[in-house]
PDB file of C-alpha atoms in Angstrom:
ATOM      1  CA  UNK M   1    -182.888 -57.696-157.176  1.00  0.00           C
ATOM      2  CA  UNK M   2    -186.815 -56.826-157.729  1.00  0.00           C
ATOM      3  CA  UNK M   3    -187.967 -53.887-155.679  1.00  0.00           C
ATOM      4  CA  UNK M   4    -191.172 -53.171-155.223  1.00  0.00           C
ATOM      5  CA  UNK M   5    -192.128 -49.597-154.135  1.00  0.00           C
ATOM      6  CA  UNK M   6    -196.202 -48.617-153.147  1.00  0.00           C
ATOM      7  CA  UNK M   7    -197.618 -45.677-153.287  1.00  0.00           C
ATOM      8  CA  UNK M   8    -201.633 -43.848-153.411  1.00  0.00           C
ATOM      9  CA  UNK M   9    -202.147 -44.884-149.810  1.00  0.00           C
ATOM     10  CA  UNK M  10    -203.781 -41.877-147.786  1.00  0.00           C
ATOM     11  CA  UNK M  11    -207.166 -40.717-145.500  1.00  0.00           C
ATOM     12  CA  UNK M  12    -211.034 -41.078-147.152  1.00  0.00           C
ATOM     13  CA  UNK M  13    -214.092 -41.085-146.250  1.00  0.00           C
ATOM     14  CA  UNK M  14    -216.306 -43.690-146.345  1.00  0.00           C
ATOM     15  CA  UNK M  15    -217.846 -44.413-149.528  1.00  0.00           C
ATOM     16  CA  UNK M  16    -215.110 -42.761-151.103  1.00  0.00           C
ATOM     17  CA  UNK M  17    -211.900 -43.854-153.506  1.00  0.00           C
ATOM     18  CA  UNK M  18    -208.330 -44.754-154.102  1.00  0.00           C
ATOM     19  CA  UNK M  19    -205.834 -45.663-156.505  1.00  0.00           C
ATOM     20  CA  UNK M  20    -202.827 -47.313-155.340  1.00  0.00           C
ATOM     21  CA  UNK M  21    -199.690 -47.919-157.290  1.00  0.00           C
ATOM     22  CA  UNK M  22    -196.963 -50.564-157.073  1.00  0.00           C
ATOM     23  CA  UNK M  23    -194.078 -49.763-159.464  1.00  0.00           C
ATOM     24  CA  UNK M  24    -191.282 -52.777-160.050  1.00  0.00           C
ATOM     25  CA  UNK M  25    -187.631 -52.160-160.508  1.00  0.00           C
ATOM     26  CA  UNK M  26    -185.486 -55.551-161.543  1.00  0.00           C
ATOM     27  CA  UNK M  27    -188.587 -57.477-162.462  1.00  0.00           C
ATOM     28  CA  UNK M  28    -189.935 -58.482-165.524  1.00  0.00           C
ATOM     29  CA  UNK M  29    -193.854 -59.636-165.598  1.00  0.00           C
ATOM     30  CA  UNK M  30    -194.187 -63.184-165.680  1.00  0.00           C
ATOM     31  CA  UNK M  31    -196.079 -66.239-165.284  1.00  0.00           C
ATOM     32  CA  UNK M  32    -196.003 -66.114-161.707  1.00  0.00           C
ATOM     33  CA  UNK M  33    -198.119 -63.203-161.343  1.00  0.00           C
ATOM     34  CA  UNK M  34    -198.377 -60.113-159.045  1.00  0.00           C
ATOM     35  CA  UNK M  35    -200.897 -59.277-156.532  1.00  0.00           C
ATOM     36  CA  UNK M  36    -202.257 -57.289-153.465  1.00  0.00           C
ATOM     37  CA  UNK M  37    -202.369 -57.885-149.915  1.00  0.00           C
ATOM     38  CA  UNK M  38    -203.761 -56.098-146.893  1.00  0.00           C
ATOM     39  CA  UNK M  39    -203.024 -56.314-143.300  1.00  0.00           C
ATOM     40  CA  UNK M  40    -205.099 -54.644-140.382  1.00  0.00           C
ATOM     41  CA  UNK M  41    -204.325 -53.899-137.564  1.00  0.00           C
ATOM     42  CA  UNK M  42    -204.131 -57.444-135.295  1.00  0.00           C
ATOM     43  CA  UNK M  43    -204.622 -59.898-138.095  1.00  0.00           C
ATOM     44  CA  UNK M  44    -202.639 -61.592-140.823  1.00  0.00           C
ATOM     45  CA  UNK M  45    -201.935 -60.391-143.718  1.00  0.00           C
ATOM     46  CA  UNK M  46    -204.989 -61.182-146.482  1.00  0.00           C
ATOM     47  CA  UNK M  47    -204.706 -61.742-150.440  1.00  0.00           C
ATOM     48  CA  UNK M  48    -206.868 -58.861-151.911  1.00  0.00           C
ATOM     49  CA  UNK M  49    -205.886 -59.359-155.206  1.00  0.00           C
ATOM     50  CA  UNK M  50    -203.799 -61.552-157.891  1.00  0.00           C
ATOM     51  CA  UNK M  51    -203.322 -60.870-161.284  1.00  0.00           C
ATOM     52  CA  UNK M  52    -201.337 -63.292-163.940  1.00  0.00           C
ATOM     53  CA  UNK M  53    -199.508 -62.598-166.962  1.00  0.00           C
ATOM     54  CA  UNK M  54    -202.133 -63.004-169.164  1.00  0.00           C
ATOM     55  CA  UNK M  55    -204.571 -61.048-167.359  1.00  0.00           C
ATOM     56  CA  UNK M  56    -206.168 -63.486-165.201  1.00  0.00           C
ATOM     57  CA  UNK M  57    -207.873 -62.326-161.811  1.00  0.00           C
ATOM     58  CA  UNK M  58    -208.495 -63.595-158.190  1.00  0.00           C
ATOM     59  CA  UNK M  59    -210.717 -61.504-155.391  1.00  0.00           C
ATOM     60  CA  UNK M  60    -210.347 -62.291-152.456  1.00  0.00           C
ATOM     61  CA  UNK M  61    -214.117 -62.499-151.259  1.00  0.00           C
ATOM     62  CA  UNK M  62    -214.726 -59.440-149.155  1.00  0.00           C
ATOM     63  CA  UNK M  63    -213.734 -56.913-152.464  1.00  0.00           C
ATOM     64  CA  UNK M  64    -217.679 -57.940-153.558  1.00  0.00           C
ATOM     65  CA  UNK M  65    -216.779 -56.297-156.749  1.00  0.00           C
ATOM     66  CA  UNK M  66    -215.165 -52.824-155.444  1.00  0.00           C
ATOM     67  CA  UNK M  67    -212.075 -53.104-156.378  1.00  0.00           C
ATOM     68  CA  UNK M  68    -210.299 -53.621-159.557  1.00  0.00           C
ATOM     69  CA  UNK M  69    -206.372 -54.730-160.587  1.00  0.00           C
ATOM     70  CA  UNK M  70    -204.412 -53.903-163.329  1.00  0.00           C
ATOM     71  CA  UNK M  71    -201.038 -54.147-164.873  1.00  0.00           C
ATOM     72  CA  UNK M  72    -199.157 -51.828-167.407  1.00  0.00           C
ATOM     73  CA  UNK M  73    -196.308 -53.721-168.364  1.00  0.00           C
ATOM     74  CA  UNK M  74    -194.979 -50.960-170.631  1.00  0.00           C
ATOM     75  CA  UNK M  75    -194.612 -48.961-167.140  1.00  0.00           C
ATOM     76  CA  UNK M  76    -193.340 -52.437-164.811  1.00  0.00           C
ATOM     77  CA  UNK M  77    -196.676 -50.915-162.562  1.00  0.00           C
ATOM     78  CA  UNK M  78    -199.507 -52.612-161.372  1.00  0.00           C
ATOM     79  CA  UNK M  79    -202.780 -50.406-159.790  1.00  0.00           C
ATOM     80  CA  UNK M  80    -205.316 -51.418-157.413  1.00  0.00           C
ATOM     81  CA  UNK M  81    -208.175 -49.008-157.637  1.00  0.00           C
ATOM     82  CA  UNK M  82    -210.471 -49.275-154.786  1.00  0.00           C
ATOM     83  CA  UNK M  83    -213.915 -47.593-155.080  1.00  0.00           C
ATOM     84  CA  UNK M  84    -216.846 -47.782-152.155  1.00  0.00           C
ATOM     85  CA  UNK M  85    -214.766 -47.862-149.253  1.00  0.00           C
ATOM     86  CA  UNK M  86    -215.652 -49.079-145.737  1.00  0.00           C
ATOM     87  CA  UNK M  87    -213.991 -48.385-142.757  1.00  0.00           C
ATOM     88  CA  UNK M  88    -213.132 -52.287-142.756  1.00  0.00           C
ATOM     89  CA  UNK M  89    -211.024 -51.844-145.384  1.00  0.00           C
ATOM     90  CA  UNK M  90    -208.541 -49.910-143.597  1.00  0.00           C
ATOM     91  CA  UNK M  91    -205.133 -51.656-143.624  1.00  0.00           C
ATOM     92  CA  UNK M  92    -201.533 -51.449-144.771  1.00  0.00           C
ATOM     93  CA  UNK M  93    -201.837 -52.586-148.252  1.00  0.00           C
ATOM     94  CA  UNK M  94    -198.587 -54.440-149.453  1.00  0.00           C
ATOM     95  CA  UNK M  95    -197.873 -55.645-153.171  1.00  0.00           C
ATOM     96  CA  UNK M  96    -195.887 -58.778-154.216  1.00  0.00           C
ATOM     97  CA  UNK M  97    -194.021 -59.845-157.619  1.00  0.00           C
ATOM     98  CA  UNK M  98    -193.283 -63.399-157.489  1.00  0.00           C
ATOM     99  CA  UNK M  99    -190.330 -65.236-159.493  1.00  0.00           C
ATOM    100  CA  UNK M 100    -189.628 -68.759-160.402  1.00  0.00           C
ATOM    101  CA  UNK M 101    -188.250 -70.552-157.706  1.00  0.00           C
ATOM    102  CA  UNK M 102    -187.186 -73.841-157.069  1.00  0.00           C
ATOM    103  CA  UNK M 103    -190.067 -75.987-156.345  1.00  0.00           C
ATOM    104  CA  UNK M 104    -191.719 -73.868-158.714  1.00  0.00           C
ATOM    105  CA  UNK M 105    -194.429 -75.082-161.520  1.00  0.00           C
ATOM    106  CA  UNK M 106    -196.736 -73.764-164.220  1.00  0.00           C
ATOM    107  CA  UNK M 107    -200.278 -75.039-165.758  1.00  0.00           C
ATOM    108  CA  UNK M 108    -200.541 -73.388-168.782  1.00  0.00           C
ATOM    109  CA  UNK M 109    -199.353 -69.885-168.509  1.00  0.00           C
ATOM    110  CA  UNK M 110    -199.943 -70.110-164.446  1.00  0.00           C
ATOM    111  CA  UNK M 111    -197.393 -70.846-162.567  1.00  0.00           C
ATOM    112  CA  UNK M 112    -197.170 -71.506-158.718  1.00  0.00           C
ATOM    113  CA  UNK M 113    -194.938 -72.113-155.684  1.00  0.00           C
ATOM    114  CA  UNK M 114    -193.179 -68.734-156.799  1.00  0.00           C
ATOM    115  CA  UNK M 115    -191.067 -66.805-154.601  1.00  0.00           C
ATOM    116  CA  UNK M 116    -192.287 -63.610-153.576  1.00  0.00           C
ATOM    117  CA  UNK M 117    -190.711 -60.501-152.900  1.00  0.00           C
ATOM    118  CA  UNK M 118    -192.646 -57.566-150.952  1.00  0.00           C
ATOM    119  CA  UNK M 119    -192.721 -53.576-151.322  1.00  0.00           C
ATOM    120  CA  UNK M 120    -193.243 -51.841-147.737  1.00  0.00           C
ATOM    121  CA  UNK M 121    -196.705 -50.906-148.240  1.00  0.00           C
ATOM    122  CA  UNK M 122    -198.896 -48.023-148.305  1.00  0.00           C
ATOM    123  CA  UNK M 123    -201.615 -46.658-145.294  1.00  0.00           C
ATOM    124  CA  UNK M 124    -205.075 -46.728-146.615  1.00  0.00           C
ATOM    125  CA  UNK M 125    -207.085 -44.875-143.798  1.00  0.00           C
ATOM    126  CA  UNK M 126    -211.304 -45.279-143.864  1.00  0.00           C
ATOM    127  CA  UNK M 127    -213.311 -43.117-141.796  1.00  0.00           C
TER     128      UNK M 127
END
């Protein structure tokens, strides 16, 4: 059972910086990849971030460079650091581990059509 626990979330000013944490319990790193989501207040929830097995990233467009994902695997964590914040970027930001499922299929060491399981998310607060 994968369990997927946030944490860095908090208050900052605009302009300023944060560096959130996702720690996975029950889950190894695999070809399905990990990644960031946000959701704001009244909208769907948004990809921010993906990251594969072998390093591989996706931004979603609006990140224009400011943030940046990472993975220890030695620790089962994966980071989001998010330097020059807006006040746009407030949001409950959510990470995902995904797992081979059954209509699942790789390309090379990507695979897709995994199933996902969420943590619960951490505030992130821009003023």
């Amino acid at each position: 059972h994968v369990q997927l626990v946030e944490s860095g979330g908090g208050s900052v000013q605009a302009g300023g910086s944060l560096k959130l944490s996702c720690v996975a319990s029950g889950y190894i790193f695999n070809g399905c990849g990990m990644g960031w989501y946000r959701q704001r207040t009244g909208e769907e929830r948004e990809l921010v971030s993906f990251i594969m097995q072998d390093g591989f990233t996706k931004y979603a467009d609006f990140v224009q460079g400011r943030f940046t994902t990472s993975q220890d695997n030695a620790k089962n964590t994966l980071y989001l650091q998010m330097d020059s914040l807006q006040i746009e970027d407030t949001a409950v930001y959510s990470c995902s581990a995904g797992e081979w499922g059954p209509h699942s299929y790789c390309k090379g060491a990507h695979c897709y059509d995994c199933l996902m399981s969420w943590g619960q998310g951490t505030q992130v607060t821009v003023s």
